Amino acid sequence: MDIDHNIAVVVAKSFGLFYLIALSIGVLVYVYWPSNGKRFDDAAKNVIHDEDAPWH
Amino acid sequence: MVSQLTRNERQLALVILSALALCGLAMAAIGRDDLIGGHGAFILLASLGMGFVVTSGYYHAEPSDERLAHYYDDPSKVGIVLAMIWVVFGLFIGDWVAWLLVYPEMTFDGGWASFGRLRPIHTTAVIFGFGGNALIATSFHVLQRTSRARLPDQLSPWFVLLGYNLFCLLAVTGYSMGLTQSKEYAEPEWYADIWLVIVWVTYFVLYLRTLARRKEPHIYVANWYYMAFILVVAVLHIVNNLAVPVSIAHAKSYSLFSGVQDAMTQWWYGHNAVAFFLTAGFLGMMYYYLPKKAGRPIFSYRMSIISFWGITFMYMWAGSHHLHYTALPQWVQTLGVTFSVMLLVPSWASAGNALLTLNGAWHKVRDDATLRFMMVAAIFYGLSTFEGSFMAIRPVNALSHYTDWTVGHVHAGALGWVALITFGSFYSVVPWLWKRERMYSAKLVELHFWLALAGTIIYVFAMWNSGIIQGLMWRTYNDSGTLAYSFVDSLIAMRPYYIARAIGGLLFLIGAAVGFYNIWMTARGALEESPTNADRPAAVPVAARTIEAGE
Amino acid sequence: MFGLHYKLERNTIGFALAVIVVAGIGGFVEIAPLFTVDETVEEAPNMRVYTPLELAGRNIYIREGCYACHSQMIRTLRDEVERYGPYSLAVESKYDHPMLWGSKRTGPDIARLGGKYSDQWHVAHLNNPRDVVPESIMPSYAYLGRAELKANDLGLHLKAMRAVGVPYTDEMIANATSDTYGQAMPDSTFSSGLSKRYGDKTTVRDFDGVAGQVTEMDALVAYLQILGKLTDAAYSPVAKAED
């Protein structure tokens, strides 16, 4: 392997953490973005009322 | 089944089966001095048998375009029946090996009946046979409903379902002959692994093709979980099974990695198989069938998305907690603990979401054992993820690792969560799929529920006790500073718990058999007694159309 | 930001890629150091490889699923070191494709089993564990003593092991079958080159005590007797345990 073990460890420890934080923020922003709310509500409700045939 | 395929699909099916038969023939011929030859013959016979079925239906009239106005559910129906067959078989073997630890003489002087060969048959039959078929069957059902689109063709779902079961059969028959890679939950040898890759890619493509045809713009969250399951399992499977066969005439192979690297890869696989096979997939099931059966939208759709990304991301890092205090570098172990503990957040978010969805519908939960299955499953999911995070902490793990506590933990998850959510989903979906008004017998659903719950609790408590006692006995010192107990002392102390565990397992097995009977009778169109609940409409006898599995 | 996600979601392939990236980066960043972890594995210059007979025995151990009940990984805990011996080093399983660290101790750890018991003890124990340890719940493996060992293709096995990185020489591969017989038949002519190829400490014995035939029992016992003995690295700096 070309990548030195220590470099790999440092990357895993530092970048991994930042990546985790960035990702969490991204997900939270997406989830709480106001205009997404309605879409989510619709999605949650729609499964309850799916009639048993595909749409055309 | 064949009459539902178009002429083109029938031709394609024959091409595929011929190719498969040729592979089987080649394996049987080249590997005639090895066990791989037996598997070759098995593949040959299986594909010839299927080929016979397709040929005999080849000149049936083609299905009309009217079919496109309906969802394609027959693969789901067959998948459910197969899952129930696998679960009864797998639990039977599981209970058998449990009794083997009480009566070790029951091996008939043959290798096939000894603990070491039967145990992987049990784990494969329940995880892959039962769990996998349940996931495939329900994913087809959920995918079509939430996309409001029919599966794109009639052949590929059958290819996925039957091809997957061929893999499972190769796996379990292989173990009883002694074919295994010894990697837990990835025991099948190289040729079976390659076959699974082909099946799995088809599965994924089928999923994408259906989603591409969807009429509903938003992809419902259950599908996210199913897709993560399909994708990540593919990656895990390929990486962990990298190996060099002795030759193409040998079933035996040597894994590419060795020692510490192999250990890490194996538990990265093992842990994420739990995450993406036994958790993500079944969460997908829960996020569809629970709201639907309860008639209430999921409590917080937002929370389900957050849990999704949390689980997808964090599980990947947690595998190393299986290797505490071993030759694995310390920092990897620490990382494993940290992420294992953080995982509690998305896990509990999912469990809480499920329970809060039921909040306000408790009367339904009280009256309807199907919903109760799902509720108890969510509770067990919450409990066993908590326990898992706890056991990942190094000092706790020092005690629990290598003991029956781990076995208890796994079964709290496997019986309490995976099996119960599946039974709950099956009891919901079976009447819908077969167009029955309800299950054949509500009383039997109730009976199954209590057998399953009692079995799980007895099992888990027995293993907690034995595990903790074992762990403590191994590390107890007497006053003179030497170890107080020999290994055999701990063995003697285990016996009562092993008996209790085997009885718990037996109850769970009987419950599953009752469930199988109930599902079978429902499929056949029978109705036992009229429903007792006032809030259900009086029983209107459904035209008793007998349906064979596979029709 | 969310517009992007919206598009992602409408485009299924994109969504699938997102899952791969999210899970994959997490997995990869953590896994990457493990592909270089062999740089951190201790050195053990004198470590020898498994003889073909031992390898065959190891394959029987795998086939019978002994790993389901026995671990081969002594952790760095005081009680384990006192019960089983010096804790396991990474290097000791360097040639183990796959590793057999195990996950469950229904039976005891056997990482340092080699030399603990006599061959006769092992044969008696495997024939019927309860003859030796009355409380044992281990299955009996008497049929191994009746099965002749298949040795004619062991050269191919060594070749495959070499392909995954174990330093078997051409000579070892060429002589694999005769070395197998040689190790279990001390008086035969096959034994000559064995210690030259695998080292002086290679044991040449009739492991199962039945002369004239090499059985699966021979192979398994030969393997059990080498456990923990491929290198003495674990003994050199006195292995100290954490609590």
PDB file of C-alpha atoms in Angstrom, chain B residues 384-548:
ATOM      1  CA  SER B 384     -31.556  -3.999  21.937  1.00  0.00           C
ATOM      2  CA  THR B 385     -29.990  -0.902  20.375  1.00  0.00           C
ATOM      3  CA  PHE B 386     -29.520   0.453  23.886  1.00  0.00           C
ATOM      4  CA  GLU B 387     -28.019  -2.825  24.991  1.00  0.00           C
ATOM      5  CA  GLY B 388     -25.798  -2.857  21.910  1.00  0.00           C
ATOM      6  CA  SER B 389     -24.378   0.575  22.608  1.00  0.00           C
ATOM      7  CA  PHE B 390     -23.850  -0.417  26.215  1.00  0.00           C
ATOM      8  CA  MET B 391     -22.034  -3.609  25.277  1.00  0.00           C
ATOM      9  CA  ALA B 392     -19.765  -1.666  22.940  1.00  0.00           C
ATOM     10  CA  ILE B 393     -18.230   0.164  25.895  1.00  0.00           C
ATOM     11  CA  ARG B 394     -14.860  -1.425  26.555  1.00  0.00           C
ATOM     12  CA  PRO B 395     -15.185  -2.478  30.210  1.00  0.00           C
ATOM     13  CA  VAL B 396     -18.661  -3.891  29.634  1.00  0.00           C
ATOM     14  CA  ASN B 397     -17.420  -5.685  26.582  1.00  0.00           C
ATOM     15  CA  ALA B 398     -14.572  -7.178  28.589  1.00  0.00           C
ATOM     16  CA  LEU B 399     -17.219  -9.011  30.563  1.00  0.00           C
ATOM     17  CA  SER B 400     -19.787  -9.713  27.890  1.00  0.00           C
ATOM     18  CA  HIS B 401     -17.637 -10.706  24.933  1.00  0.00           C
ATOM     19  CA  TYR B 402     -17.285 -14.414  24.155  1.00  0.00           C
ATOM     20  CA  THR B 403     -20.200 -15.180  26.527  1.00  0.00           C
ATOM     21  CA  ASP B 404     -23.868 -16.009  26.094  1.00  0.00           C
ATOM     22  CA  TRP B 405     -24.731 -12.387  26.795  1.00  0.00           C
ATOM     23  CA  THR B 406     -23.880 -11.656  23.175  1.00  0.00           C
ATOM     24  CA  VAL B 407     -26.137 -14.497  22.101  1.00  0.00           C
ATOM     25  CA  GLY B 408     -28.932 -13.057  24.243  1.00  0.00           C
ATOM     26  CA  HIS B 409     -28.413  -9.604  22.763  1.00  0.00           C
ATOM     27  CA  VAL B 410     -28.515 -10.915  19.236  1.00  0.00           C
ATOM     28  CA  HIS B 411     -31.748 -12.763  19.926  1.00  0.00           C
ATOM     29  CA  ALA B 412     -33.391  -9.781  21.587  1.00  0.00           C
ATOM     30  CA  GLY B 413     -32.798  -8.110  18.234  1.00  0.00           C
ATOM     31  CA  ALA B 414     -33.487 -11.078  15.991  1.00  0.00           C
ATOM     32  CA  LEU B 415     -36.554 -12.505  17.715  1.00  0.00           C
ATOM     33  CA  GLY B 416     -37.865  -9.384  19.423  1.00  0.00           C
ATOM     34  CA  TRP B 417     -37.304  -6.920  16.631  1.00  0.00           C
ATOM     35  CA  VAL B 418     -36.741  -8.594  13.266  1.00  0.00           C
ATOM     36  CA  ALA B 419     -39.106 -11.523  13.603  1.00  0.00           C
ATOM     37  CA  LEU B 420     -41.900  -9.654  15.368  1.00  0.00           C
ATOM     38  CA  ILE B 421     -41.937  -6.721  12.936  1.00  0.00           C
ATOM     39  CA  THR B 422     -41.991  -9.237  10.101  1.00  0.00           C
ATOM     40  CA  PHE B 423     -44.869 -11.234  11.557  1.00  0.00           C
ATOM     41  CA  GLY B 424     -46.770  -8.006  12.187  1.00  0.00           C
ATOM     42  CA  SER B 425     -46.179  -6.895   8.618  1.00  0.00           C
ATOM     43  CA  PHE B 426     -47.126 -10.307   7.226  1.00  0.00           C
ATOM     44  CA  TYR B 427     -50.383 -10.383   9.174  1.00  0.00           C
ATOM     45  CA  SER B 428     -51.170  -6.961   7.719  1.00  0.00           C
ATOM     46  CA  VAL B 429     -50.193  -7.638   4.159  1.00  0.00           C
ATOM     47  CA  VAL B 430     -51.430 -11.198   3.704  1.00  0.00           C
ATOM     48  CA  PRO B 431     -55.150 -10.312   3.684  1.00  0.00           C
ATOM     49  CA  TRP B 432     -54.460  -7.336   1.399  1.00  0.00           C
ATOM     50  CA  LEU B 433     -52.432  -9.378  -1.048  1.00  0.00           C
ATOM     51  CA  TRP B 434     -54.779 -12.310  -1.257  1.00  0.00           C
ATOM     52  CA  LYS B 435     -57.806  -9.990  -1.190  1.00  0.00           C
ATOM     53  CA  ARG B 436     -59.189 -11.555   1.958  1.00  0.00           C
ATOM     54  CA  GLU B 437     -61.189  -9.594   4.388  1.00  0.00           C
ATOM     55  CA  ARG B 438     -58.937 -10.600   7.279  1.00  0.00           C
ATOM     56  CA  MET B 439     -56.627 -13.336   8.462  1.00  0.00           C
ATOM     57  CA  TYR B 440     -58.048 -16.856   8.639  1.00  0.00           C
ATOM     58  CA  SER B 441     -58.042 -16.769  12.431  1.00  0.00           C
ATOM     59  CA  ALA B 442     -57.594 -13.791  14.712  1.00  0.00           C
ATOM     60  CA  LYS B 443     -57.295 -16.159  17.665  1.00  0.00           C
ATOM     61  CA  LEU B 444     -54.290 -17.860  16.136  1.00  0.00           C
ATOM     62  CA  VAL B 445     -52.639 -14.474  15.571  1.00  0.00           C
ATOM     63  CA  GLU B 446     -53.232 -13.805  19.243  1.00  0.00           C
ATOM     64  CA  LEU B 447     -51.800 -17.208  20.183  1.00  0.00           C
ATOM     65  CA  HIS B 448     -48.770 -16.620  18.008  1.00  0.00           C
ATOM     66  CA  PHE B 449     -48.199 -13.264  19.640  1.00  0.00           C
ATOM     67  CA  TRP B 450     -48.102 -14.666  23.153  1.00  0.00           C
ATOM     68  CA  LEU B 451     -45.972 -17.673  22.185  1.00  0.00           C
ATOM     69  CA  ALA B 452     -43.490 -15.390  20.438  1.00  0.00           C
ATOM     70  CA  LEU B 453     -43.356 -12.921  23.292  1.00  0.00           C
ATOM     71  CA  ALA B 454     -42.992 -15.598  25.963  1.00  0.00           C
ATOM     72  CA  GLY B 455     -40.363 -17.427  23.929  1.00  0.00           C
ATOM     73  CA  THR B 456     -38.325 -14.281  23.379  1.00  0.00           C
ATOM     74  CA  ILE B 457     -38.426 -13.255  27.013  1.00  0.00           C
ATOM     75  CA  ILE B 458     -37.463 -16.692  28.311  1.00  0.00           C
ATOM     76  CA  TYR B 459     -34.669 -16.905  25.780  1.00  0.00           C
ATOM     77  CA  VAL B 460     -33.235 -13.483  26.486  1.00  0.00           C
ATOM     78  CA  PHE B 461     -33.408 -13.761  30.256  1.00  0.00           C
ATOM     79  CA  ALA B 462     -31.778 -17.188  30.203  1.00  0.00           C
ATOM     80  CA  MET B 463     -28.905 -15.889  28.129  1.00  0.00           C
ATOM     81  CA  TRP B 464     -28.446 -12.733  30.182  1.00  0.00           C
ATOM     82  CA  ASN B 465     -28.112 -14.865  33.275  1.00  0.00           C
ATOM     83  CA  SER B 466     -25.824 -17.429  31.783  1.00  0.00           C
ATOM     84  CA  GLY B 467     -23.714 -14.795  30.025  1.00  0.00           C
ATOM     85  CA  ILE B 468     -23.147 -12.671  33.079  1.00  0.00           C
ATOM     86  CA  ILE B 469     -22.485 -15.666  35.328  1.00  0.00           C
ATOM     87  CA  GLN B 470     -20.057 -17.057  32.773  1.00  0.00           C
ATOM     88  CA  GLY B 471     -18.257 -13.734  32.400  1.00  0.00           C
ATOM     89  CA  LEU B 472     -17.981 -13.317  36.147  1.00  0.00           C
ATOM     90  CA  MET B 473     -16.810 -16.869  36.795  1.00  0.00           C
ATOM     91  CA  TRP B 474     -14.048 -16.538  34.251  1.00  0.00           C
ATOM     92  CA  ARG B 475     -12.609 -13.501  35.999  1.00  0.00           C
ATOM     93  CA  THR B 476     -13.222 -14.288  39.667  1.00  0.00           C
ATOM     94  CA  TYR B 477     -10.138 -14.640  41.839  1.00  0.00           C
ATOM     95  CA  ASN B 478      -9.990 -16.344  45.199  1.00  0.00           C
ATOM     96  CA  ASP B 479      -8.204 -14.993  48.240  1.00  0.00           C
ATOM     97  CA  SER B 480      -4.869 -16.406  47.280  1.00  0.00           C
ATOM     98  CA  GLY B 481      -4.975 -14.433  44.042  1.00  0.00           C
ATOM     99  CA  THR B 482      -5.525 -17.302  41.640  1.00  0.00           C
ATOM    100  CA  LEU B 483      -8.486 -17.879  39.352  1.00  0.00           C
ATOM    101  CA  ALA B 484     -11.355 -19.332  41.343  1.00  0.00           C
ATOM    102  CA  TYR B 485     -13.114 -21.416  38.697  1.00  0.00           C
ATOM    103  CA  SER B 486     -11.991 -23.785  35.988  1.00  0.00           C
ATOM    104  CA  PHE B 487     -13.614 -23.548  32.588  1.00  0.00           C
ATOM    105  CA  VAL B 488     -15.532 -26.727  33.258  1.00  0.00           C
ATOM    106  CA  ASP B 489     -16.995 -25.185  36.447  1.00  0.00           C
ATOM    107  CA  SER B 490     -18.565 -22.477  34.310  1.00  0.00           C
ATOM    108  CA  LEU B 491     -19.812 -25.103  31.905  1.00  0.00           C
ATOM    109  CA  ILE B 492     -21.700 -26.897  34.680  1.00  0.00           C
ATOM    110  CA  ALA B 493     -23.251 -23.632  35.825  1.00  0.00           C
ATOM    111  CA  MET B 494     -24.651 -23.028  32.320  1.00  0.00           C
ATOM    112  CA  ARG B 495     -26.748 -26.148  32.072  1.00  0.00           C
ATOM    113  CA  PRO B 496     -30.034 -24.913  33.591  1.00  0.00           C
ATOM    114  CA  TYR B 497     -29.909 -21.798  31.411  1.00  0.00           C
ATOM    115  CA  TYR B 498     -29.256 -23.827  28.302  1.00  0.00           C
ATOM    116  CA  ILE B 499     -32.347 -25.875  29.090  1.00  0.00           C
ATOM    117  CA  ALA B 500     -34.416 -22.728  29.646  1.00  0.00           C
ATOM    118  CA  ARG B 501     -33.160 -21.235  26.408  1.00  0.00           C
ATOM    119  CA  ALA B 502     -34.068 -24.327  24.462  1.00  0.00           C
ATOM    120  CA  ILE B 503     -37.596 -24.200  25.904  1.00  0.00           C
ATOM    121  CA  GLY B 504     -37.945 -20.506  25.028  1.00  0.00           C
ATOM    122  CA  GLY B 505     -36.815 -21.276  21.522  1.00  0.00           C
ATOM    123  CA  LEU B 506     -39.329 -24.095  21.301  1.00  0.00           C
ATOM    124  CA  LEU B 507     -42.201 -21.740  22.186  1.00  0.00           C
ATOM    125  CA  PHE B 508     -41.054 -19.305  19.523  1.00  0.00           C
ATOM    126  CA  LEU B 509     -40.857 -22.139  17.000  1.00  0.00           C
ATOM    127  CA  ILE B 510     -44.372 -23.343  17.793  1.00  0.00           C
ATOM    128  CA  GLY B 511     -45.611 -19.779  17.387  1.00  0.00           C
ATOM    129  CA  ALA B 512     -44.023 -19.524  13.958  1.00  0.00           C
ATOM    130  CA  ALA B 513     -45.592 -22.832  12.918  1.00  0.00           C
ATOM    131  CA  VAL B 514     -48.990 -21.531  14.010  1.00  0.00           C
ATOM    132  CA  GLY B 515     -48.336 -18.395  11.979  1.00  0.00           C
ATOM    133  CA  PHE B 516     -47.453 -20.436   8.924  1.00  0.00           C
ATOM    134  CA  TYR B 517     -50.676 -22.419   9.212  1.00  0.00           C
ATOM    135  CA  ASN B 518     -52.716 -19.254   9.611  1.00  0.00           C
ATOM    136  CA  ILE B 519     -51.130 -17.586   6.602  1.00  0.00           C
ATOM    137  CA  TRP B 520     -51.560 -20.729   4.534  1.00  0.00           C
ATOM    138  CA  MET B 521     -55.246 -20.999   5.408  1.00  0.00           C
ATOM    139  CA  THR B 522     -55.774 -17.316   4.649  1.00  0.00           C
ATOM    140  CA  ALA B 523     -54.146 -17.761   1.276  1.00  0.00           C
ATOM    141  CA  ARG B 524     -56.470 -20.664   0.598  1.00  0.00           C
ATOM    142  CA  GLY B 525     -59.418 -18.441   1.335  1.00  0.00           C
ATOM    143  CA  ALA B 526     -60.640 -20.015   4.530  1.00  0.00           C
ATOM    144  CA  LEU B 527     -62.169 -18.025   7.380  1.00  0.00           C
ATOM    145  CA  GLU B 528     -62.397 -19.584  10.793  1.00  0.00           C
ATOM    146  CA  GLU B 529     -64.729 -17.836  13.178  1.00  0.00           C
ATOM    147  CA  SER B 530     -66.436 -14.514  12.695  1.00  0.00           C
ATOM    148  CA  PRO B 531     -64.476 -11.582  14.056  1.00  0.00           C
ATOM    149  CA  THR B 532     -65.274 -10.759  17.630  1.00  0.00           C
ATOM    150  CA  ASN B 533     -64.502  -7.081  17.547  1.00  0.00           C
ATOM    151  CA  ALA B 534     -67.473  -4.785  17.265  1.00  0.00           C
ATOM    152  CA  ASP B 535     -65.536  -2.259  15.224  1.00  0.00           C
ATOM    153  CA  ARG B 536     -65.024  -4.682  12.367  1.00  0.00           C
ATOM    154  CA  PRO B 537     -67.665  -5.229   9.736  1.00  0.00           C
ATOM    155  CA  ALA B 538     -69.448  -8.560   9.948  1.00  0.00           C
ATOM    156  CA  ALA B 539     -67.755 -11.277   7.989  1.00  0.00           C
ATOM    157  CA  VAL B 540     -68.752 -11.333   4.374  1.00  0.00           C
ATOM    158  CA  PRO B 541     -67.620 -14.653   2.965  1.00  0.00           C
ATOM    159  CA  VAL B 542     -65.126 -13.950   0.279  1.00  0.00           C
ATOM    160  CA  ALA B 543     -65.613 -16.083  -2.792  1.00  0.00           C
ATOM    161  CA  ALA B 544     -63.434 -19.002  -1.853  1.00  0.00           C
ATOM    162  CA  ARG B 545     -61.068 -18.942  -4.738  1.00  0.00           C
ATOM    163  CA  THR B 546     -58.309 -21.387  -3.938  1.00  0.00           C
ATOM    164  CA  ILE B 547     -54.971 -20.006  -4.822  1.00  0.00           C
ATOM    165  CA  GLU B 548     -51.873 -22.014  -5.062  1.00  0.00           C
TER     166      GLU B 548
END
